[in-house]
Tab-separated table of C-alpha atoms and ligand atoms in Angstrom:
chain	number	residue	atom	x	y	z
A	1	UNK	CA	-30.170	49.816	13.228
A	2	UNK	CA	-27.586	51.664	11.304
A	3	UNK	CA	-25.628	52.808	14.265
A	4	UNK	CA	-22.558	50.498	13.769
A	5	UNK	CA	-21.355	52.506	10.878
A	6	UNK	CA	-18.309	54.018	12.539
A	7	UNK	CA	-17.073	50.760	14.137
A	8	UNK	CA	-17.498	48.357	11.240
A	9	UNK	CA	-18.487	49.799	7.912
A	10	UNK	CA	-18.346	46.375	6.220
A	11	UNK	CA	-21.120	44.988	8.059
A	12	UNK	CA	-23.670	47.828	7.514
A	13	UNK	CA	-24.792	49.330	4.292
A	14	UNK	CA	-23.787	53.013	4.085
A	15	UNK	CA	-25.984	53.654	0.962
A	16	UNK	CA	-29.730	54.046	1.450
A	17	UNK	CA	-31.411	51.686	-0.937
A	18	UNK	CA	-34.520	53.497	-2.174
A	19	UNK	CA	-37.541	51.371	-3.082
A	20	UNK	CA	-37.735	53.097	-6.392
A	21	UNK	CA	-39.565	50.237	-8.059
A	22	UNK	CA	-36.575	49.285	-10.222
A	23	UNK	CA	-36.059	45.545	-10.633
A	24	UNK	CA	-33.473	44.015	-8.309
A	25	UNK	CA	-34.057	40.485	-9.620
A	26	UNK	CA	-34.948	39.613	-13.186
A	27	UNK	CA	-35.908	36.161	-13.966
A	28	UNK	CA	-35.789	35.724	-17.901
A	29	UNK	CA	-37.346	32.616	-19.554
A	30	UNK	CA	-35.965	30.295	-16.787
A	31	UNK	CA	-36.377	26.498	-17.279
A	32	UNK	CA	-35.259	23.919	-14.787
A	33	UNK	CA	-35.399	20.201	-15.016
A	34	UNK	CA	-34.530	17.502	-12.556
A	35	UNK	CA	-33.006	14.417	-14.280
A	36	UNK	CA	-33.079	13.791	-17.950
A	37	UNK	CA	-34.775	11.594	-20.515
A	38	UNK	CA	-38.308	10.267	-20.080
A	39	UNK	CA	-37.877	10.543	-16.280
A	40	UNK	CA	-37.180	14.125	-16.299
A	41	UNK	CA	-39.129	16.482	-14.156
A	42	UNK	CA	-39.672	19.963	-15.865
A	43	UNK	CA	-40.152	22.035	-12.670
A	44	UNK	CA	-39.900	25.308	-14.425
A	45	UNK	CA	-41.033	25.834	-18.020
A	46	UNK	CA	-40.107	29.399	-18.993
A	47	UNK	CA	-40.545	31.690	-16.046
A	48	UNK	CA	-40.162	35.345	-16.432
A	49	UNK	CA	-40.973	37.999	-13.819
A	50	UNK	CA	-39.093	40.711	-11.846
A	51	UNK	CA	-38.779	41.548	-8.221
A	52	UNK	CA	-38.926	45.289	-7.628
A	53	UNK	CA	-36.509	47.015	-5.119
A	54	UNK	CA	-38.033	47.816	-1.764
A	55	UNK	CA	-41.026	45.544	-2.245
A	56	UNK	CA	-42.531	42.354	-0.796
A	57	UNK	CA	-43.326	39.987	-3.568
A	58	UNK	CA	-45.406	36.951	-2.809
A	59	UNK	CA	-44.822	33.761	-4.970
A	60	UNK	CA	-48.006	31.906	-4.900
A	61	UNK	CA	-48.758	28.393	-6.194
A	62	UNK	CA	-49.847	24.931	-5.052
A	63	UNK	CA	-47.465	22.499	-3.662
A	64	UNK	CA	-45.385	21.103	-6.548
A	65	UNK	CA	-45.887	24.168	-8.808
A	66	UNK	CA	-42.164	25.038	-8.621
A	67	UNK	CA	-41.859	27.778	-5.967
A	68	UNK	CA	-38.964	26.213	-4.058
A	69	UNK	CA	-37.075	25.386	-7.341
A	70	UNK	CA	-37.464	29.000	-8.437
A	71	UNK	CA	-36.397	30.314	-4.953
A	72	UNK	CA	-33.306	28.130	-4.997
A	73	UNK	CA	-32.282	29.428	-8.364
A	74	UNK	CA	-32.760	33.014	-7.481
A	75	UNK	CA	-30.742	32.374	-4.373
A	76	UNK	CA	-27.984	30.768	-6.413
A	77	UNK	CA	-28.332	27.498	-4.631
A	78	UNK	CA	-28.872	25.701	-7.913
A	79	UNK	CA	-28.168	26.720	-11.505
A	80	UNK	CA	-31.115	26.846	-14.189
A	81	UNK	CA	-30.976	24.578	-17.112
A	82	UNK	CA	-32.113	27.375	-19.319
A	83	UNK	CA	-32.687	30.967	-19.223
A	84	UNK	CA	-31.234	33.847	-17.204
A	85	UNK	CA	-31.347	35.354	-13.651
A	86	UNK	CA	-29.771	38.629	-12.680
A	87	UNK	CA	-29.536	40.028	-9.172
A	88	UNK	CA	-28.891	43.850	-9.231
A	89	UNK	CA	-27.467	43.579	-12.561
A	90	UNK	CA	-25.193	40.626	-11.959
A	91	UNK	CA	-25.868	37.628	-14.238
A	92	UNK	CA	-25.711	34.586	-11.811
A	93	UNK	CA	-24.313	32.532	-14.730
A	94	UNK	CA	-21.275	34.681	-14.520
A	95	UNK	CA	-20.396	33.753	-11.030
A	96	UNK	CA	-18.376	30.726	-10.187
A	97	UNK	CA	-18.901	28.695	-6.977
A	98	UNK	CA	-16.881	31.121	-4.640
A	99	UNK	CA	-18.747	34.000	-6.392
A	100	UNK	CA	-22.100	32.447	-5.629
A	101	UNK	CA	-21.085	31.548	-2.039
A	102	UNK	CA	-20.083	35.312	-1.572
A	103	UNK	CA	-23.371	36.495	-3.082
A	104	UNK	CA	-25.433	34.213	-0.746
A	105	UNK	CA	-23.438	35.219	2.257
A	106	UNK	CA	-23.261	39.021	1.646
A	107	UNK	CA	-26.371	39.902	-0.502
A	108	UNK	CA	-29.113	37.419	0.310
A	109	UNK	CA	-30.763	36.257	3.490
A	110	UNK	CA	-32.660	33.123	3.670
A	111	UNK	CA	-35.742	32.184	5.772
A	112	UNK	CA	-36.848	28.490	5.611
A	113	UNK	CA	-40.154	26.915	6.591
A	114	UNK	CA	-38.478	24.711	9.180
A	115	UNK	CA	-36.528	27.784	10.690
A	116	UNK	CA	-33.112	26.134	10.243
A	117	UNK	CA	-31.726	27.378	13.589
A	118	UNK	CA	-28.680	25.644	15.155
A	119	UNK	CA	-30.132	23.829	18.378
A	120	UNK	CA	-26.871	24.226	20.468
A	121	UNK	CA	-26.627	28.006	19.738
A	122	UNK	CA	-28.476	30.776	21.698
A	123	UNK	CA	-30.868	32.964	19.799
A	124	UNK	CA	-28.001	35.687	19.710
A	125	UNK	CA	-25.350	33.176	18.499
A	126	UNK	CA	-27.708	31.913	15.736
A	127	UNK	CA	-28.192	35.542	14.541
A	128	UNK	CA	-24.593	35.870	14.598
A	129	UNK	CA	-23.837	33.015	12.343
A	130	UNK	CA	-23.887	34.770	9.020
A	131	UNK	CA	-21.570	37.573	10.529
A	132	UNK	CA	-19.093	34.888	11.650
A	133	UNK	CA	-18.880	33.813	8.086
A	134	UNK	CA	-17.782	37.307	7.254
A	135	UNK	CA	-15.424	37.323	10.116
A	136	UNK	CA	-17.119	40.102	11.875
A	137	UNK	CA	-15.361	40.797	15.255
A	138	UNK	CA	-17.351	39.196	18.148
A	139	UNK	CA	-18.096	42.287	19.965
A	140	UNK	CA	-19.781	43.890	16.908
A	141	UNK	CA	-21.621	40.686	16.183
A	142	UNK	CA	-23.111	40.308	19.523
A	143	UNK	CA	-24.156	43.980	19.573
A	144	UNK	CA	-25.927	43.724	16.121
A	145	UNK	CA	-27.379	40.412	17.081
A	146	UNK	CA	-29.020	42.127	20.165
A	147	UNK	CA	-30.167	44.960	17.950
A	148	UNK	CA	-31.789	42.525	15.401
A	149	UNK	CA	-33.319	40.486	18.111
A	150	UNK	CA	-34.979	43.761	19.567
A	151	UNK	CA	-36.207	44.464	16.145
A	152	UNK	CA	-37.953	41.231	15.905
A	153	UNK	CA	-39.436	41.597	19.364
A	154	UNK	CA	-37.086	39.050	21.120
A	155	UNK	CA	-34.870	41.413	23.097
A	156	UNK	CA	-35.584	39.322	26.205
A	157	UNK	CA	-34.786	36.017	24.607
A	158	UNK	CA	-31.241	36.394	23.371
A	159	UNK	CA	-29.829	33.732	25.520
A	160	UNK	CA	-32.379	31.089	24.944
A	161	UNK	CA	-31.866	28.123	22.663
A	162	UNK	CA	-34.212	27.296	19.831
A	163	UNK	CA	-35.686	24.417	21.794
A	164	UNK	CA	-36.846	26.831	24.488
A	165	UNK	CA	-38.678	29.089	21.976
A	166	UNK	CA	-42.071	28.723	20.340
A	167	UNK	CA	-42.310	28.182	16.654
A	168	UNK	CA	-43.184	31.804	15.930
A	169	UNK	CA	-40.274	33.014	18.067
A	170	UNK	CA	-37.808	30.641	16.189
A	171	UNK	CA	-38.931	32.038	13.035
A	172	UNK	CA	-38.517	35.641	14.348
A	173	UNK	CA	-34.860	34.672	15.097
A	174	UNK	CA	-34.547	33.200	11.717
A	175	UNK	CA	-35.667	36.655	10.271
A	176	UNK	CA	-33.164	38.468	12.422
A	177	UNK	CA	-30.422	36.158	11.216
A	178	UNK	CA	-31.499	36.915	7.579
A	179	UNK	CA	-30.949	40.436	8.273
A	180	UNK	CA	-27.469	40.060	9.953
A	181	UNK	CA	-25.445	40.805	6.936
A	182	UNK	CA	-27.773	43.693	5.788
A	183	UNK	CA	-28.875	41.805	2.610
A	184	UNK	CA	-30.324	43.396	-0.499
A	185	UNK	CA	-32.792	40.495	-0.895
A	186	UNK	CA	-34.428	38.152	1.587
A	187	UNK	CA	-35.778	34.872	0.184
A	188	UNK	CA	-38.422	33.087	2.380
A	189	UNK	CA	-39.784	29.675	1.344
A	190	UNK	CA	-43.095	29.132	3.124
A	191	UNK	CA	-41.928	30.849	6.249
A	192	UNK	CA	-45.227	30.458	7.936
A	193	UNK	CA	-46.009	26.786	6.779
A	194	UNK	CA	-45.292	25.321	10.106
A	195	UNK	CA	-47.038	28.089	12.246
A	196	UNK	CA	-50.622	28.342	13.193
A	197	UNK	CA	-52.394	31.043	11.232
A	198	UNK	CA	-52.284	33.846	13.795
A	199	UNK	CA	-48.625	33.290	14.370
A	200	UNK	CA	-48.069	33.094	10.855
A	201	UNK	CA	-49.734	36.398	10.172
A	202	UNK	CA	-47.574	37.995	12.671
A	203	UNK	CA	-44.378	36.603	11.022
A	204	UNK	CA	-45.597	37.999	7.753
A	205	UNK	CA	-46.314	41.360	9.339
A	206	UNK	CA	-42.883	41.234	10.760
A	207	UNK	CA	-41.469	40.797	7.135
A	208	UNK	CA	-43.831	43.408	5.925
A	209	UNK	CA	-42.333	45.881	8.655
A	210	UNK	CA	-38.672	44.917	7.861
A	211	UNK	CA	-39.141	45.748	4.209
A	212	UNK	CA	-39.796	49.387	5.214
A	213	UNK	CA	-37.489	49.761	8.185
A	214	UNK	CA	-34.443	47.808	6.852
A	215	UNK	CA	-34.899	48.940	3.130
A	216	UNK	CA	-34.836	45.257	2.126
A	217	UNK	CA	-36.513	43.503	-0.747
A	218	UNK	CA	-38.541	40.242	0.094
A	219	UNK	CA	-39.478	37.299	-2.064
A	220	UNK	CA	-41.613	34.994	-0.312
A	221	UNK	CA	-43.134	31.844	-1.453
A	222	UNK	CA	-46.455	30.973	0.250
A	223	UNK	CA	-49.673	29.061	-0.572
A	224	UNK	CA	-51.585	30.677	2.198
A	225	UNK	CA	-54.253	32.842	0.710
A	226	UNK	CA	-54.463	34.850	4.048
A	227	UNK	CA	-50.928	36.155	3.775
A	228	UNK	CA	-51.059	37.138	0.132
A	229	UNK	CA	-52.934	40.435	1.013
A	230	UNK	CA	-49.822	41.767	2.734
A	231	UNK	CA	-47.601	41.588	-0.426
A	232	UNK	CA	-46.978	44.543	-2.661
A	233	UNK	CA	-47.085	42.154	-5.663
A	234	UNK	CA	-48.201	38.611	-6.145
A	235	UNK	CA	-46.729	36.270	-8.915
A	236	UNK	CA	-48.458	32.917	-9.426
A	237	UNK	CA	-46.952	29.689	-10.495
A	238	UNK	CA	-48.883	26.875	-11.880
A	239	UNK	CA	-47.217	23.694	-13.170
A	240	UNK	CA	-43.756	25.542	-13.691
A	241	UNK	CA	-45.407	28.402	-15.623
A	242	UNK	CA	-46.261	31.900	-14.412
A	243	UNK	CA	-49.828	32.527	-14.692
A	244	UNK	CA	-49.894	36.034	-13.212
A	245	UNK	CA	-46.818	38.186	-13.232
A	246	UNK	CA	-48.358	40.668	-10.584
A	247	UNK	CA	-47.351	43.507	-12.904
B	301	ADP	N1	-34.498	17.352	-6.313
B	301	ADP	C1	-35.643	16.960	-7.003
B	301	ADP	N2	-35.546	15.989	-7.782
B	301	ADP	C2	-36.527	15.654	-8.621
B	301	ADP	N3	-37.793	16.402	-8.796
B	301	ADP	C3	-37.789	17.418	-7.858
B	301	ADP	C4	-36.736	17.908	-7.087
B	301	ADP	N4	-37.045	18.993	-6.408
B	301	ADP	C5	-38.324	19.346	-6.870
B	301	ADP	N5	-38.830	18.480	-7.870
B	301	ADP	C6	-40.070	18.356	-8.460
B	301	ADP	O1	-40.241	19.599	-9.056
B	301	ADP	C7	-41.531	20.169	-9.022
B	301	ADP	C8	-41.671	21.397	-8.309
B	301	ADP	O2	-41.345	21.339	-6.981
B	301	ADP	P1	-41.035	22.469	-5.928
B	301	ADP	O3	-40.235	23.508	-6.605
B	301	ADP	O4	-40.506	21.875	-4.590
B	301	ADP	O5	-42.595	22.913	-5.778
B	301	ADP	P2	-43.265	23.779	-4.635
B	301	ADP	O6	-42.167	24.503	-3.797
B	301	ADP	O7	-44.112	24.756	-5.227
B	301	ADP	O8	-44.084	22.785	-3.882
B	301	ADP	C9	-42.279	19.080	-8.415
B	301	ADP	O9	-42.881	18.070	-9.288
B	301	ADP	C10	-41.286	18.313	-7.505
B	301	ADP	O10	-41.583	16.890	-7.409
B	302	MG	MG1	-41.691	24.252	-1.891
């Protein structure tokens, strides 16, 4: 995994991130509303919790409980209407739009329920997209894409397009893509929501394995009770409030 160091230090972390249990994400009294006045939807009503480095944290809660809203805020895709979120000591409120863009590109990998692959690109090219955004040279990009596809069990599928892959395989490509820029944090929003339970479980097991082998931290929203057991910590949201911090 880490054998590109000599060629392209910028694409591969040189420091080993230990899962020392220190918080990488701190969410402090976060509120978020959509709209204003009597029509306002108060999606988050004072949420506080931490994601510890090197752990897989599951965010559990029924549909509408605020999981996606919270993940979008932690990922810098939206700005909370109240409270504070820090990633590795950086207060997201201190970043301007280019700063947030760089944070999302360089520090965070995203995995979505609907895979979000580009249909006209091969699996390897899809994995390469985040590296293109960072202007990683093509040769290094292709090599790392192949390494990551092998890691997720798709070494023989690098040239296939998403339409030629099963849902489970597409989500594995998405996991490889999320790892492309060697992020500190992977945010996954119901990554098994479109998969049958067996395939879903194997994708969760992949995420579980990746936490260890790639020294990455994962925050995953799911309402699938069968997947919760694979998490190191479970945080439960109900109607925009945390009912269990998993501490
Ligand atoms: N863009 C939006 N505009 C208005 N309301 C929204 C928007 N996004 C989410 N909501 C509302 O916020 C609440 C939480 O939604 P969401 O975070 O998507 O929950 P979950 O991911 O747990 O299903 C819901 O009541 C939802 O309808
Ligand atoms: Mg959601």
